[in-house]
Short mmCIF file of C-alpha atoms in Angstrom, two decimals:
data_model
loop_
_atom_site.label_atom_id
_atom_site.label_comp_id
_atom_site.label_asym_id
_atom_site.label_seq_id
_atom_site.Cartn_x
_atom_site.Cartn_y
_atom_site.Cartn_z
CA UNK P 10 239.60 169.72 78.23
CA UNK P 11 239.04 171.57 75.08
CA UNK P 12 236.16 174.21 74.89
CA UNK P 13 233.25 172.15 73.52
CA UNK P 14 233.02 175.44 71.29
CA UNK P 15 235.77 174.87 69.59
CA UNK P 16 234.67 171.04 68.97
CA UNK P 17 231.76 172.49 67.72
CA UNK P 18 233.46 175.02 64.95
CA UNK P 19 236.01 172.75 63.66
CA UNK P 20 233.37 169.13 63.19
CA UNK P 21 231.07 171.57 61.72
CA UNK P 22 233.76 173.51 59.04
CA UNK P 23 234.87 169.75 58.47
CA UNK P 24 231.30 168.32 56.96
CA UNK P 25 230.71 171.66 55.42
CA UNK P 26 233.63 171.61 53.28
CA UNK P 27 231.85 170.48 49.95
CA UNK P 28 229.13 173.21 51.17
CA UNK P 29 231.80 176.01 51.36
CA UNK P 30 233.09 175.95 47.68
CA UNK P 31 236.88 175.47 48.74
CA UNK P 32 237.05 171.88 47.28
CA UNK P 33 239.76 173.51 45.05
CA UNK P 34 241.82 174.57 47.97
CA UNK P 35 241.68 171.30 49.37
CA UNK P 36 242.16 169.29 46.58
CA UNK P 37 245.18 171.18 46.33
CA UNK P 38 246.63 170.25 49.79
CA UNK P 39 244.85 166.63 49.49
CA UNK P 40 248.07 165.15 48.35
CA UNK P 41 250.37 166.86 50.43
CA UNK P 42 249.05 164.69 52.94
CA UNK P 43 250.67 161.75 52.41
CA UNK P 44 251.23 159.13 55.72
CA UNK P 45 251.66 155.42 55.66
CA UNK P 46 248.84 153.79 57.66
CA UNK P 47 248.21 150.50 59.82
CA UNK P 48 247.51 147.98 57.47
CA UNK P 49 243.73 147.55 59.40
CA UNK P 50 243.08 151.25 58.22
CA UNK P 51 243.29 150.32 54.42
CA UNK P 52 241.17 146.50 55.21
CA UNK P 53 237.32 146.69 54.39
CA UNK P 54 235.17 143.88 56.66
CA UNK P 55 235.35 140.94 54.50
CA UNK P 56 239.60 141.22 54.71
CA UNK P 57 239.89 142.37 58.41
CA UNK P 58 237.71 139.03 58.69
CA UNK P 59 239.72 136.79 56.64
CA UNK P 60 243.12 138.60 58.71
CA UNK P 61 241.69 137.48 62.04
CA UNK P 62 240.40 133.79 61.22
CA UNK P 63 236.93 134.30 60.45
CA UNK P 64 236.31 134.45 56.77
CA UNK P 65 232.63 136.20 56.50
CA UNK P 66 229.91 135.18 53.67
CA UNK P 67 227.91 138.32 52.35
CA UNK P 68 224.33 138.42 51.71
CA UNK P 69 222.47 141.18 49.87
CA UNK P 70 219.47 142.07 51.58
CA UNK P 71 216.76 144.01 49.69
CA UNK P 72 214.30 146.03 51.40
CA UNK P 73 211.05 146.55 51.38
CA UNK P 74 211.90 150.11 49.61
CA UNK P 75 214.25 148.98 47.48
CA UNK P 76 217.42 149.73 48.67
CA UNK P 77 220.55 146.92 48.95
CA UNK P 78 221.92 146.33 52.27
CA UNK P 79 224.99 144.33 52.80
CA UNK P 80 224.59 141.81 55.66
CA UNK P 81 228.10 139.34 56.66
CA UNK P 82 227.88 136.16 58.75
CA UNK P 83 231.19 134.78 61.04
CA UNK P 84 229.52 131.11 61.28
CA UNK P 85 229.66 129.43 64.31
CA UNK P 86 228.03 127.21 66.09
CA UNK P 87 225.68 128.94 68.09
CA UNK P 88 222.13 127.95 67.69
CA UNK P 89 221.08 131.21 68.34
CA UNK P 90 222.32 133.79 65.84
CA UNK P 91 223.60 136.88 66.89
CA UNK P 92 222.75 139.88 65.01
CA UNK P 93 225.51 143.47 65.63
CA UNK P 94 223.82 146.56 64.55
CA UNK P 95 226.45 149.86 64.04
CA UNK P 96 225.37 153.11 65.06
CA UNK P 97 225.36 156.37 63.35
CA UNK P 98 227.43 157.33 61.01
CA UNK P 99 229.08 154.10 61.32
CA UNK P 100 229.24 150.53 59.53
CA UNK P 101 229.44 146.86 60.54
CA UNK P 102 233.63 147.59 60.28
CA UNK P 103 233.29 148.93 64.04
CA UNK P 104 232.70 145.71 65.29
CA UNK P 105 235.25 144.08 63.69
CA UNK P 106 238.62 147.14 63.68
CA UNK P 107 240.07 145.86 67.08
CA UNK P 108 240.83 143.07 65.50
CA UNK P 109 241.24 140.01 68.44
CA UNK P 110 240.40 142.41 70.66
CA UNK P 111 236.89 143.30 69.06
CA UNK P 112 233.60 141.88 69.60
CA UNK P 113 232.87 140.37 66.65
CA UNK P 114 236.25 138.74 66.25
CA UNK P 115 235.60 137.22 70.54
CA UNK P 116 232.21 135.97 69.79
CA UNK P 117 233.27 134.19 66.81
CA UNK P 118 236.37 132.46 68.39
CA UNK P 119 233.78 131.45 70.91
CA UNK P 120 231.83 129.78 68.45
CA UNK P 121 228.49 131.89 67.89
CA UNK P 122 227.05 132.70 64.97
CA UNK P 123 227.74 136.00 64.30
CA UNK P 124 225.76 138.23 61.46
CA UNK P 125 226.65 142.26 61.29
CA UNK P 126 224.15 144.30 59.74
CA UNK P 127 224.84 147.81 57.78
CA UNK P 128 222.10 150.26 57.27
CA UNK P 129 221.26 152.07 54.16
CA UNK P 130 224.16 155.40 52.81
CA UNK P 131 227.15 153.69 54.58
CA UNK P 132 229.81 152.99 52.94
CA UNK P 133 228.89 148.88 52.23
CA UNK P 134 224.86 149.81 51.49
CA UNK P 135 225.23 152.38 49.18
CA UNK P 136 222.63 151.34 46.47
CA UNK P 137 219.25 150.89 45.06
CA UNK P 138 217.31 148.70 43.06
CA UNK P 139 216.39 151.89 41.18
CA UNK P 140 217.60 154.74 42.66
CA UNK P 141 221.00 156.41 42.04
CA UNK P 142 222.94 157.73 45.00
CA UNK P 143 224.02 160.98 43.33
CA UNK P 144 220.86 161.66 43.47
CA UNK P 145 218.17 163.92 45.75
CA UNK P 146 215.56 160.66 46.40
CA UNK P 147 218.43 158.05 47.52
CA UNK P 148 218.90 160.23 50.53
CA UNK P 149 215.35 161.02 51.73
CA UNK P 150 216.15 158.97 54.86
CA UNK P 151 216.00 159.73 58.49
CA UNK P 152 216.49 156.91 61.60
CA UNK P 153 212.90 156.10 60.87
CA UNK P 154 212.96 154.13 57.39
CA UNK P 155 216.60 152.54 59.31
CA UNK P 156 213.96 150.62 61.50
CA UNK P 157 211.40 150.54 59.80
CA UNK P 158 212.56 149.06 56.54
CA UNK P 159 216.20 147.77 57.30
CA UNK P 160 216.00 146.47 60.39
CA UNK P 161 213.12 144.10 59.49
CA UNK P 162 214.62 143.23 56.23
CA UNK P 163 218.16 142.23 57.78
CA UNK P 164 216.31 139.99 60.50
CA UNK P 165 214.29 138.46 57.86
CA UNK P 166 217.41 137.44 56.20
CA UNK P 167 219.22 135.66 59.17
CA UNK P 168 216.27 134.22 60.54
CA UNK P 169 215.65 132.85 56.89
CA UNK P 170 219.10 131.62 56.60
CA UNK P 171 219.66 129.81 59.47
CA UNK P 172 216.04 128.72 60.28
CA UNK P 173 216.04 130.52 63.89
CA UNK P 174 212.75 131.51 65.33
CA UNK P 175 214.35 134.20 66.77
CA UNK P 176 217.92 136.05 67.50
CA UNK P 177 220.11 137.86 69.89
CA UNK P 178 220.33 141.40 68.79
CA UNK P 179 223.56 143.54 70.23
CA UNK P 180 223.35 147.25 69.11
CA UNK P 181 225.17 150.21 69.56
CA UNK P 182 224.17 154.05 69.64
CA UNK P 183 221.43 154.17 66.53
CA UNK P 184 221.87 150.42 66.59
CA UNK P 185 219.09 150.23 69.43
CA UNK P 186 217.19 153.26 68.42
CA UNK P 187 216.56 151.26 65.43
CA UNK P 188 214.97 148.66 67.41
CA UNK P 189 212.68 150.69 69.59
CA UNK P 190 211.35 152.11 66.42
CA UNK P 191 211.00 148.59 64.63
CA UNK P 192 209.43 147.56 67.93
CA UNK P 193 206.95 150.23 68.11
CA UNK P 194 205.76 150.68 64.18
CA UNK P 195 205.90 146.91 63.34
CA UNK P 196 205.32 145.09 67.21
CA UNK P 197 205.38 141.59 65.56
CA UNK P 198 209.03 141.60 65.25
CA UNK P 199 209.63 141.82 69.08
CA UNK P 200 209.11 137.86 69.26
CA UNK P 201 211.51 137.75 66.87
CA UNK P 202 214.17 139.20 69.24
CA UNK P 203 214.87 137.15 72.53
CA UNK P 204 217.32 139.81 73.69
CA UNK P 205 218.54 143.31 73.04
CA UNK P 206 221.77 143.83 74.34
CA UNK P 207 221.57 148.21 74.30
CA UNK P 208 225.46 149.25 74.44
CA UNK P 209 225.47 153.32 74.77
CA UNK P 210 221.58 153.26 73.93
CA UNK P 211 220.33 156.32 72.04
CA UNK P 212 216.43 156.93 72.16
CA UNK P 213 216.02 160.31 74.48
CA UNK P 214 217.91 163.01 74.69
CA UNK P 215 216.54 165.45 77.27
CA UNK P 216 220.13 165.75 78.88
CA UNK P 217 222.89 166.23 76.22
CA UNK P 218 225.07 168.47 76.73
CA UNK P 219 226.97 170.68 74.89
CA UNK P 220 228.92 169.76 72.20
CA UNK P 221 226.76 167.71 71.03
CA UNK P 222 223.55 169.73 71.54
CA UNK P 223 225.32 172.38 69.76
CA UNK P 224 225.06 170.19 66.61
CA UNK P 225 221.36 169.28 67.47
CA UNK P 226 220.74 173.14 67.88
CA UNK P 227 222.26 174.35 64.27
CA UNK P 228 221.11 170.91 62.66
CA UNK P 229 218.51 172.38 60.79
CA UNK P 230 220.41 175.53 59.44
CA UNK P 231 222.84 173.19 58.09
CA UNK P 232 220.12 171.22 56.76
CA UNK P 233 218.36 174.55 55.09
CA UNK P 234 222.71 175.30 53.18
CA UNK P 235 222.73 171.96 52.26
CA UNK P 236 219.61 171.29 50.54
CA UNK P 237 220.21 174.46 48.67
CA UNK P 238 222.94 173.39 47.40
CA UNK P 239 222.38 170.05 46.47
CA UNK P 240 223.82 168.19 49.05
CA UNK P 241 221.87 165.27 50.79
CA UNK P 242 224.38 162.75 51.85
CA UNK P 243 226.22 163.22 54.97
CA UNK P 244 230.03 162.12 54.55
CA UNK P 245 228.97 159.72 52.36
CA UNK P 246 232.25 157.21 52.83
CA UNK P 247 233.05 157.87 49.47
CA UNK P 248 232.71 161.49 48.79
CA UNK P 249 234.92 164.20 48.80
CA UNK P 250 234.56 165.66 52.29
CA UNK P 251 234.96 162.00 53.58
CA UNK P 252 238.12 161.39 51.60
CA UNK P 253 239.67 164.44 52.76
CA UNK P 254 238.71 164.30 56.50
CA UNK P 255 240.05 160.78 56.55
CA UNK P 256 243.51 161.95 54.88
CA UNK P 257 243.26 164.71 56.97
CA UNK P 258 242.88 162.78 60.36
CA UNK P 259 245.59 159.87 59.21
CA UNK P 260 248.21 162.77 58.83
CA UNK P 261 250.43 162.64 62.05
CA UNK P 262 250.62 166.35 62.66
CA UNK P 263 246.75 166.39 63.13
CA UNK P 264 245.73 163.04 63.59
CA UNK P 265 245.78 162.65 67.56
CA UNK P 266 246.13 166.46 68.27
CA UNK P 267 243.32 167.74 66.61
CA UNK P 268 241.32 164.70 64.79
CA UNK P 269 241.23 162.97 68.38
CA UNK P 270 241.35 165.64 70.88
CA UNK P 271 239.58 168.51 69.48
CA UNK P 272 236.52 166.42 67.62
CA UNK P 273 236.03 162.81 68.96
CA UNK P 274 236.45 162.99 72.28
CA UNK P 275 234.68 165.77 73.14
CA UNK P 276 231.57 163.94 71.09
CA UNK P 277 231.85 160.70 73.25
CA UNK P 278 233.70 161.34 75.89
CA UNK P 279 237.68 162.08 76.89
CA UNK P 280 239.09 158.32 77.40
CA UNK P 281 242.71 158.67 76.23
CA UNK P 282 243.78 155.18 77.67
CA UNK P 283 240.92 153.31 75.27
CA UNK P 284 241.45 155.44 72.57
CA UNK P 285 245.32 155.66 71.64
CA UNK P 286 246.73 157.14 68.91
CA UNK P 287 247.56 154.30 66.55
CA UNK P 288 244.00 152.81 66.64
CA UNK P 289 242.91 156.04 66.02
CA UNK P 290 244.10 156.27 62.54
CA UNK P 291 242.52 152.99 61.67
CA UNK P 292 239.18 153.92 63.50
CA UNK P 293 238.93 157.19 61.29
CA UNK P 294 239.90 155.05 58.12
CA UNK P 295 236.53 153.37 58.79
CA UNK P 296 234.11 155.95 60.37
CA UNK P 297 232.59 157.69 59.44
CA UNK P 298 230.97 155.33 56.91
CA UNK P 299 228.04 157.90 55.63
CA UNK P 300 224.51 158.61 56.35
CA UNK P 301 221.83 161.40 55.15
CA UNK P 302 221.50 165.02 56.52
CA UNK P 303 217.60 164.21 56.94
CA UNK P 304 218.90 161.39 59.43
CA UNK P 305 221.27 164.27 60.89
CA UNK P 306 218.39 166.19 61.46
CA UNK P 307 215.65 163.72 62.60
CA UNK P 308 218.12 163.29 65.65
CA UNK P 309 218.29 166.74 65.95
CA UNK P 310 214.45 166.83 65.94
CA UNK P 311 214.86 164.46 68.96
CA UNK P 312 217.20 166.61 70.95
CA UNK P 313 215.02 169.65 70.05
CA UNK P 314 211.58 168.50 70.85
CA UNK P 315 212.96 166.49 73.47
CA UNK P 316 210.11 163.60 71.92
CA UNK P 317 211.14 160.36 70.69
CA UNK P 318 209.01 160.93 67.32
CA UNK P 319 209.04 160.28 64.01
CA UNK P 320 210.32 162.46 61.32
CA UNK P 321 209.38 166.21 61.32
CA UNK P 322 208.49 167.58 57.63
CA UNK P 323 206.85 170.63 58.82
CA UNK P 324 202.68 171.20 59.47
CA UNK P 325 201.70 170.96 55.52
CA UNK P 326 203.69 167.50 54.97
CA UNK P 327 202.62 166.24 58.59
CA UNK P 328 199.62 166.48 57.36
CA UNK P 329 199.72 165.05 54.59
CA UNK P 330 202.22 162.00 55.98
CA UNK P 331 200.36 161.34 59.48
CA UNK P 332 196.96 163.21 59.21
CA UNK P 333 198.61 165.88 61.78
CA UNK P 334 200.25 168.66 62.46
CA UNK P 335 202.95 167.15 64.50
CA UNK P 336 204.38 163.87 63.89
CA UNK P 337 203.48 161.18 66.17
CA UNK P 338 205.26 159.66 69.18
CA UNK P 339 206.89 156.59 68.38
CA UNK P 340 204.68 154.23 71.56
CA UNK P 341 207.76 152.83 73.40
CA UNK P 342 204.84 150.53 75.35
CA UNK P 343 204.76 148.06 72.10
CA UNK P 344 208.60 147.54 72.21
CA UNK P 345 208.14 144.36 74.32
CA UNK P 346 211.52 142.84 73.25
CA UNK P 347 213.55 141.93 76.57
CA UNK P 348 216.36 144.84 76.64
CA UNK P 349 219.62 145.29 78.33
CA UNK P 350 220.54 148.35 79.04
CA UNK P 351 224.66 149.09 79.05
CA UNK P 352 225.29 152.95 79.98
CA UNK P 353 228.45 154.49 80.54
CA UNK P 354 228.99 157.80 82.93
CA UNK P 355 231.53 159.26 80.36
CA UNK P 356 229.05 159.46 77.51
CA UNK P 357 227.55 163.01 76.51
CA UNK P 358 225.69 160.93 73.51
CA UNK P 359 223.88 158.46 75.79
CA UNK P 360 223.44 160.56 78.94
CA UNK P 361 222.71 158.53 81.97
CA UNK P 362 219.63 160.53 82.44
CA UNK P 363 218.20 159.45 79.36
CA UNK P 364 218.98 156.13 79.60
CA UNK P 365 217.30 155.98 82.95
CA UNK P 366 214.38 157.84 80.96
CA UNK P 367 214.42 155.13 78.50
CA UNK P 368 214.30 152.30 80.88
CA UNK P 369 210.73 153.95 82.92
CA UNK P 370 209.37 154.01 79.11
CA UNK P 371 210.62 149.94 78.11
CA UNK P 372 208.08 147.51 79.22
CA UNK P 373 210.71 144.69 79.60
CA UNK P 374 213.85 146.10 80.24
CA UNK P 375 215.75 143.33 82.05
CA UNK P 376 218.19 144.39 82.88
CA UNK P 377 220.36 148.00 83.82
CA UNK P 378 223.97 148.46 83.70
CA UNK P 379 226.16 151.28 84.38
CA UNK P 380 230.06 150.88 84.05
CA UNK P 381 231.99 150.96 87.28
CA UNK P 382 234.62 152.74 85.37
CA UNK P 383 234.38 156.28 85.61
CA UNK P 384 236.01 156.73 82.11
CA UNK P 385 233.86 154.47 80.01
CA UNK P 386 232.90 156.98 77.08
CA UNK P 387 230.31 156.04 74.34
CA UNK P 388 232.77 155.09 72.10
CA UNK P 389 234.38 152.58 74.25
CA UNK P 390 231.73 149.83 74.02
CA UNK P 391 233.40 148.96 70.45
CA UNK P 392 236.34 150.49 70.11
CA UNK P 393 238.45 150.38 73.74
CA UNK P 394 241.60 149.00 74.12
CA UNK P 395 240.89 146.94 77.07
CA UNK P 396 237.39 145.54 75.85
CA UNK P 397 237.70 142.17 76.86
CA UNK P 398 238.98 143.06 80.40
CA UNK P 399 236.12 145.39 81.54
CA UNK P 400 233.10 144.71 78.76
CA UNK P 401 232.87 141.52 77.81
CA UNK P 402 232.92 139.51 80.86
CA UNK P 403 229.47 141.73 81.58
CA UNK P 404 228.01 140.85 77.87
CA UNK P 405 228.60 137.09 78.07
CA UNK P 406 227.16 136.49 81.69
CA UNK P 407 224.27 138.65 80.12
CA UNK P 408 224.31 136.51 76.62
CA UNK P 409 224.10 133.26 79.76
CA UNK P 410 221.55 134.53 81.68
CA UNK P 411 219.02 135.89 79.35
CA UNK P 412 219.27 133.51 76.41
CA UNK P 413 221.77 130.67 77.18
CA UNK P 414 222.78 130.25 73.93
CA UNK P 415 226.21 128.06 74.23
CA UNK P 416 227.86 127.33 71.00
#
């Protein structure tokens, strides 16, 4: 297994790279790096749809803040729609990339009514009714407006457009975080949920370990270089770093070796079998899709504080936002949304103690899942190989159980 300090150096040199002035280095060796790719790596959602049966619609969702959201629908005949939510860093694509073998794709050839949501800065919800995204303000964003604003917005929509009362909500990572917070700060959305299904839920993170509370550590130095210098978007899908870690990553020199080995797994979890080599150039052709450093750093905040808060802007600013010096806990007691909880005992992101936290603190968890397999990383609830052998079979008795919603 590779040292997770070495993980550590090489994912943080990588988002840095617009900080570190070498952009004319790279651009330099940018097209060197020439590979031919899967044809799913170069396919955005709407085409990946229309390749595997399932032409989407698109809906523009506005929040209440202004910015544009991209929202797609698989129809089906479920009478229950069924929203996805990504998680960070990440877009509705990562529900969609394993193409038969995803979720999205199973669901629909099942005959629900699918609708995948994407979350403002990724790369399908990059804009604003007024705001330009080159700009300082489009990025003032942490995981708090993503439930607060977006979430509420996107269920609005679907419920709107297919004259539900209510939905079935699957999330993953941030996807459920989001929902804990929307529960919380606006509690008369919860009867608007019938069912969470949590896959690799993020809320507490008391028990990370290191890589990943290496980047939670130096989150707010990195914060403090990029704000100096102008930079507020995190590997925004479009932006330089983004283009060149993707080349990067697709190259078959470093692709598997270093992209896979070295960075991902040691983030989610080493799962070779789920993760092979060929997918992996289409996953990183997808994610990551974007986000802001604030968001970066609110989860850092999280890690940190080891509290489950809102948004730290320091004791002047708390003041001035919440009428306190320290921002407030987000009251876990109002999320009374029936939640699944699916946990994995290969996943540093989504540590089993913290999900076990998570549960004591949910008023109606129903019910608590950890994988049998010993491998199951946080990654592998959307992205492994074998999905529909091992996964699946556990989400649709759930789907049965909880909400019987037959198409």
């Amino acid at each position: 297994m590779t040292p997770p300090s070495a993980s550590s150096f090489i994912l943080i040199i990588i988002s840095l790279i617009p900080l570190l002035k070498f952009n004319l280095v790279f651009a330099k060796i940018l097209p060197t790096l020439t590979t031919e790719l899967p044809e799913d790596a170069t396919l955005n959602f709407t085409e990946l749809a229309r390749k595997y049966g399932h032409p989407s619609e698109t809906y523009q969702v506005e929040t209440q803040d202004g910015y544009l959201l991209e929202l797609y629908n698989l129809p089906g005949k479920g009478r229950i729609p069924i929203l996805l939510m990504h998680g960070f860093l990440d877009s509705s694509d990562t529900w969609i990339i394993r193409g038969e073998d995803s979720l999205a794709i199973n669901l629909a050839n099942n005959g629900y009514d699918v609708w995948l949501g994407n979350t403002r800065g990724n790369r399908y919800s990059c804009k604003h009714t007024e705001l330009d995204s080159r700009g300082r303000q489009f990025w003032q964003f942490s995981i708090h407006e993503l439930g607060y604003y977006d979430l509420p917005a996107i269920i609005d929509k679907v419920l709107l457009e297919t004259g539900a009362e209510d939905l079935t909500a699957i999330g993953h990572s941030q996807g459920n975080a989001i929902f804990y917070i929307l529960g919380s700060t606006r509690p008369e959305y919860n009867k608007k949920v019938n069912l969470l299904i949590a896959l690799a839920p993020i809320c507490f993170m008391h028990h990370t370990p290191s890589p990943v509370s290496i980047y939670l550590k130096v989150s707010p130095v990195l914060i403090e270089i990029s704000s100096k210098l102008g930079i507020y978007d995190l590997l925004r899908y479009d932006g330089f770093a983004n283009k060149w870690f993707r080349k990067f990553c697709s190259h078959a020199m470093f692709s598997y070796t270093i992209c896979a080995k070295l960075i991902i797994f040691p983030i989610i979890g080493f799962d070779t079998p789920e993760l092979d080599a060929e997918f992996f150039t289409v996953l990183i052709n997808h994610m990551p899709a974007g986000t802001s450093w604030m968001n970066f750093e609110h989860f850092g905040q999280i890690g940190i504080n080891k509290k489950f808060a809102r948004y730290d802007y320091g004791v002047s600013a708390n003041l001035r936002e919440y009428n306190s010096t320290t921002p407030p806990l987000y009251e876990l007691k109002k999320v009374t949304m029936p939640v699944a909880l699916f946990a994995g005992r290969n996943d540093p992101l989504s540590a089993l103690g913290d999900v076990e936290l998570l549960k004591d603190h949910l008023p109606n968890y129903v019910d608590f899942l950890v994988h049998p397999r010993k491998q199951f990383n946080h990654g592998d609830h959307v992205w492994g190989a074998h999905m529909k052998k091992y996964l699946f079979p556990y989400i649709y008795e759930t789907l049965n159980r909880f909400v019987n919603n037959y198409p």
